[in-house]
Coordinates of C-alpha atoms (C1' of nucleotides) in Angstrom, one line a residue:
Chain A
M1 CA 19.1 -2.2 1.7
N2 CA 18.2 1.1 3.3
N3 CA 16.0 2.2 6.1
R4 CA 13.4 -0.5 6.2
K5 CA 13.3 -0.5 10.0
E6 CA 11.8 3.0 10.0
N7 CA 8.8 1.9 8.1
S8 CA 5.4 1.4 9.5
T9 CA 5.8 -2.4 9.7
N10 CA 8.4 -2.1 12.4
T11 CA 5.8 -2.5 15.2
I12 CA 5.1 -6.1 14.4
N13 CA 6.1 -8.6 17.0
E14 CA 8.8 -11.2 16.9
S15 CA 6.6 -14.2 15.9
Y16 CA 5.6 -12.2 12.9
W17 CA 9.1 -11.4 11.8
K18 CA 10.1 -15.0 12.3
D19 CA 7.4 -16.2 9.9
H20 CA 6.7 -13.4 7.4
C21 CA 9.7 -11.1 7.5
G22 CA 10.4 -11.6 3.8
I23 CA 6.9 -10.7 2.8
A24 CA 7.0 -7.4 4.7
F25 CA 10.3 -6.6 3.1
T26 CA 9.1 -7.3 -0.4
L27 CA 6.0 -5.2 0.2
S28 CA 8.1 -2.4 1.4
A29 CA 10.1 -2.6 -1.8
I30 CA 7.3 -2.8 -4.3
G31 CA 4.2 -1.9 -2.3
G32 CA 2.3 1.4 -2.5
R33 CA 0.4 3.0 -5.3
W34 CA 3.0 3.4 -8.0
K35 CA 6.1 1.3 -7.7
I36 CA 4.6 -1.8 -9.3
N37 CA 3.3 0.2 -12.2
I38 CA 6.8 1.7 -12.8
L39 CA 8.4 -1.7 -12.6
S40 CA 5.9 -3.2 -15.0
Y41 CA 6.6 -0.6 -17.7
L42 CA 10.3 -1.0 -17.3
L43 CA 9.9 -4.7 -17.5
H44 CA 8.0 -4.5 -20.8
E45 CA 9.9 -1.6 -22.4
D46 CA 13.5 -2.0 -21.2
K47 CA 14.7 1.6 -21.1
L48 CA 12.4 4.6 -20.6
R49 CA 13.1 8.2 -20.3
Y50 CA 11.7 10.2 -17.4
G51 CA 9.2 11.9 -19.7
E52 CA 8.1 8.7 -21.3
L53 CA 7.4 7.1 -17.9
R54 CA 5.4 10.2 -16.9
K55 CA 3.3 9.9 -20.0
R56 CA 2.5 6.3 -19.3
L57 CA 1.8 6.8 -15.5
V58 CA -1.3 8.9 -16.0
G59 CA -2.2 10.7 -12.9
I60 CA 1.2 10.6 -11.1
S61 CA 2.7 13.9 -10.1
E62 CA 6.2 14.8 -11.0
R63 CA 7.1 14.9 -7.4
M64 CA 5.8 11.4 -6.8
L65 CA 7.5 9.9 -9.9
I66 CA 10.8 11.4 -8.9
A67 CA 10.4 10.2 -5.3
K68 CA 9.4 6.6 -6.3
L69 CA 12.2 6.4 -8.9
K70 CA 14.7 7.5 -6.3
E71 CA 13.4 4.9 -3.8
L72 CA 13.6 2.2 -6.5
E73 CA 17.1 3.3 -7.3
Q74 CA 18.2 3.3 -3.7
D75 CA 16.8 -0.2 -3.4
K76 CA 18.8 -1.3 -6.4
L77 CA 15.8 -2.2 -8.5
V78 CA 16.3 0.3 -11.2
N79 CA 19.4 2.0 -12.8
R80 CA 19.4 5.7 -13.5
I81 CA 21.4 6.5 -16.7
V82 CA 22.4 10.1 -17.2
Y83 CA 23.4 11.4 -20.6
Q84 CA 25.5 14.5 -20.2
Q85 CA 24.0 16.7 -22.9
V86 CA 21.7 19.6 -23.4
P87 CA 18.8 19.2 -23.2
P88 CA 19.1 16.7 -20.4
K89 CA 18.3 13.1 -21.1
V90 CA 17.9 10.5 -18.3
E91 CA 16.8 6.9 -18.8
Y92 CA 15.7 4.3 -16.3
E93 CA 16.0 0.6 -16.6
L94 CA 15.6 -2.4 -14.3
T95 CA 18.6 -3.9 -12.6
A96 CA 19.0 -7.7 -12.4
L97 CA 17.4 -7.5 -9.0
G98 CA 14.5 -5.6 -10.4
R99 CA 14.0 -8.2 -13.2
S100 CA 14.1 -10.9 -10.5
L101 CA 10.7 -9.6 -9.4
E102 CA 9.2 -10.6 -12.7
N103 CA 7.9 -14.0 -11.5
I104 CA 6.0 -12.3 -8.6
L105 CA 4.5 -9.7 -10.9
I106 CA 3.4 -12.4 -13.4
L107 CA 1.8 -14.4 -10.6
M108 CA 0.0 -11.4 -9.3
D109 CA -1.2 -10.5 -12.8
E110 CA -2.5 -14.0 -13.4
W111 CA -4.3 -14.2 -10.1
G112 CA -5.9 -10.8 -10.7
E113 CA -6.9 -11.6 -14.2
T114 CA -8.4 -14.9 -13.0
N115 CA -10.3 -13.5 -10.1
M116 CA -11.3 -10.0 -11.0
Chain B
M1 CA -15.8 -8.6 -6.7
N2 CA -16.9 -5.2 -5.2
N3 CA -16.1 -1.6 -5.8
R4 CA -12.7 -1.8 -7.2
K5 CA -13.4 1.0 -9.7
E6 CA -13.7 3.5 -7.0
N7 CA -10.2 2.9 -5.7
S8 CA -7.3 5.2 -6.3
T9 CA -6.0 3.2 -9.2
N10 CA -9.0 4.1 -11.4
T11 CA -7.1 7.1 -12.8
I12 CA -4.8 4.9 -14.8
N13 CA -5.0 5.1 -18.5
E14 CA -6.1 2.4 -20.9
S15 CA -2.7 1.1 -21.9
Y16 CA -2.0 0.5 -18.3
W17 CA -5.2 -1.5 -17.8
K18 CA -4.5 -3.5 -20.9
D19 CA -1.1 -4.6 -19.6
H20 CA -1.3 -4.7 -15.9
C21 CA -4.9 -4.8 -14.8
G22 CA -4.5 -8.1 -13.0
I23 CA -1.7 -6.8 -10.8
A24 CA -3.6 -3.7 -9.8
F25 CA -6.5 -5.9 -8.9
T26 CA -4.4 -8.2 -6.8
L27 CA -2.8 -5.3 -5.0
S28 CA -6.2 -3.9 -4.2
A29 CA -7.1 -7.2 -2.7
I30 CA -4.0 -7.9 -0.6
G31 CA -2.2 -4.6 -0.5
G32 CA -1.9 -2.1 2.3
R33 CA -0.4 -2.5 5.7
W34 CA -2.3 -5.4 7.3
K35 CA -4.1 -7.7 4.9
I36 CA -1.1 -9.8 4.0
N37 CA -0.3 -10.2 7.7
I38 CA -3.8 -11.4 8.4
L39 CA -3.7 -13.8 5.4
S40 CA -0.3 -15.2 6.5
Y41 CA -1.5 -16.0 10.0
L42 CA -4.7 -17.7 8.7
L43 CA -2.6 -19.6 6.2
H44 CA -0.4 -21.0 9.0
E45 CA -3.0 -21.5 11.7
D46 CA -6.2 -22.4 9.8
K47 CA -8.9 -21.0 12.1
L48 CA -8.3 -18.1 14.4
R49 CA -10.7 -16.2 16.7
Y50 CA -10.9 -12.4 16.5
G51 CA -9.0 -12.0 19.8
E52 CA -6.3 -14.4 18.7
L53 CA -5.7 -12.5 15.5
R54 CA -5.6 -9.3 17.5
K55 CA -2.9 -10.7 19.8
R56 CA -0.8 -11.8 16.8
L57 CA -1.2 -8.5 14.9
V58 CA 0.6 -6.4 17.4
G59 CA 0.0 -2.7 16.8
I60 CA -3.3 -3.0 14.9
S61 CA -6.3 -1.3 16.3
E62 CA -9.7 -3.0 16.8
R63 CA -11.1 -0.7 14.2
M64 CA -8.5 -1.6 11.6
L65 CA -8.7 -5.3 12.2
I66 CA -12.5 -5.3 11.9
A67 CA -12.3 -3.2 8.7
K68 CA -9.7 -5.3 7.1
L69 CA -11.4 -8.6 8.0
K70 CA -14.6 -7.2 6.5
E71 CA -12.9 -6.3 3.3
L72 CA -11.3 -9.7 3.1
E73 CA -14.7 -11.3 3.7
Q74 CA -16.3 -9.2 1.0
D75 CA -13.6 -10.1 -1.4
K76 CA -14.3 -13.8 -0.5
L77 CA -10.8 -14.4 0.7
V78 CA -11.8 -15.3 4.3
N79 CA -14.8 -16.9 5.9
R80 CA -16.4 -15.6 9.0
I81 CA -17.8 -18.3 11.3
V82 CA -20.2 -17.1 14.0
Y83 CA -20.9 -19.4 16.9
Q84 CA -24.3 -18.5 18.4
Q85 CA -23.3 -18.4 22.1
V86 CA -22.6 -16.2 25.0
P87 CA -20.0 -14.9 25.2
P88 CA -19.7 -14.5 21.5
K89 CA -17.2 -16.5 19.5
V90 CA -16.2 -15.8 16.0
E91 CA -13.6 -17.5 13.9
Y92 CA -12.0 -16.6 10.7
E93 CA -10.5 -18.9 8.1
L94 CA -9.3 -18.7 4.5
T95 CA -11.5 -19.6 1.7
A96 CA -10.2 -21.6 -1.3
L97 CA -9.7 -18.3 -3.0
G98 CA -7.7 -17.0 -0.1
R99 CA -5.6 -20.1 0.0
S100 CA -4.9 -19.7 -3.7
L101 CA -2.8 -16.7 -2.8
E102 CA -0.3 -18.9 -1.1
N103 CA 2.0 -19.2 -4.0
I104 CA 2.3 -15.5 -4.3
L105 CA 2.9 -15.1 -0.6
I106 CA 5.6 -17.8 -0.7
L107 CA 7.3 -16.1 -3.6
M108 CA 7.2 -12.7 -1.9
D109 CA 8.6 -14.3 1.3
E110 CA 11.4 -16.0 -0.6
W111 CA 12.3 -12.9 -2.5
G112 CA 12.4 -10.8 0.6
E113 CA 14.4 -13.3 2.6
T114 CA 16.9 -13.5 -0.2
N115 CA 17.3 -9.8 -0.8
M116 CA 16.8 -8.1 2.6
Chain C
dC1 C1' -15.8 -11.4 23.6
dT2 C1' -16.8 -9.3 19.4
dG3 C1' -17.7 -5.4 17.1
dC4 C1' -19.4 -0.5 15.7
dA5 C1' -19.4 4.8 15.7
dT6 C1' -17.0 9.1 16.4
dC7 C1' -13.5 12.0 16.4
dC8 C1' -8.7 13.2 15.4
dT9 C1' -3.8 12.9 13.8
dC10 C1' -0.3 12.7 10.7
dA11 C1' 2.1 11.1 6.8
dA12 C1' 1.6 10.3 1.9
dA13 C1' 0.3 12.2 -2.0
dG14 C1' -1.4 16.2 -5.1
dA15 C1' -1.0 21.1 -7.2
dT16 C1' 1.7 24.5 -8.7
dA17 C1' 5.5 27.4 -9.6
dC18 C1' 10.2 27.5 -10.5
dT19 C1' 15.3 26.2 -12.1
dG20 C1' 19.7 24.2 -14.4
Chain D
dC1 C1' 13.9 17.8 -20.4
dA2 C1' 14.4 16.6 -15.9
dG3 C1' 13.9 17.7 -12.0
dT4 C1' 13.2 20.8 -7.1
dA5 C1' 10.6 23.6 -3.5
dT6 C1' 6.6 24.8 -1.2
dC7 C1' 2.0 24.6 0.0
dT8 C1' -2.3 22.2 0.4
dT9 C1' -5.2 18.2 0.6
dT10 C1' -6.6 13.6 1.5
dG11 C1' -7.4 9.5 3.6
dA12 C1' -5.5 5.6 6.1
dG13 C1' -5.0 4.6 10.5
dG14 C1' -5.2 5.5 15.8
dA15 C1' -7.8 6.5 20.4
dT16 C1' -11.7 6.1 22.8
dG17 C1' -16.3 5.1 24.3
dC18 C1' -20.3 2.3 23.7
dA19 C1' -23.3 -2.0 22.7
dG20 C1' -25.1 -6.8 21.9

DNA sequence: CTGCATCCTCAAAGATACTG
DNA sequence: CAGTATCTTTGAGGATGCAG
């Protein structure tokens, strides 16, 4: 996808990458404080406007939401749909790739619910 | 488990917690830069001494490794086995709860391998 | 060998004001 | 409405020295 190799995980040795490279990549795509929340909402609600997402993600700053949406878009997990009109309207939705994360999110949710 | 509520995710609103509480909890248990790496090694190699883990986790500082192992121990994901001898010998191994994360790690690895 | 305490750095994230 | 720009803050993580 994009510049994964510049992330913090690039200091890991070869034996690691042989065994767990996929995990590191997945984490780099959905890890951090906000991305999974964003993906979850888009999973449940199909299309959401920027402002709707912001209302749901209580506590996120505009700057962060934009940054994370842009990263998700660059990683092809979400589509950004621009409606040419005034006032502006932009919607975000999951791509097929984004939806393919559903199994992982479900498993994580189940494990958490069971063990919290 | 322990003090989840003090984490950064505690600012999220009610509708979030209703829908995705489990995911947030799971992420708080295995998220971050190192925990999944540690878990992966213990999954593949059963018991590992502190020094062996440190050799495998290239780039981690002693301070971080100790801190993350302690967190994993407090969350009941790993067991710490102390051998009363000189020089000291301590081994770490997954608990049943820790091994129960295997499915998630496998899914994440597969997704990453497929899409990286 | 295993582990703790202290100090420090830097990047991620927050706050705020502004614009098309 | 949907962003952008700038400044500030925070805290995860690194370096180092010490101890049982």
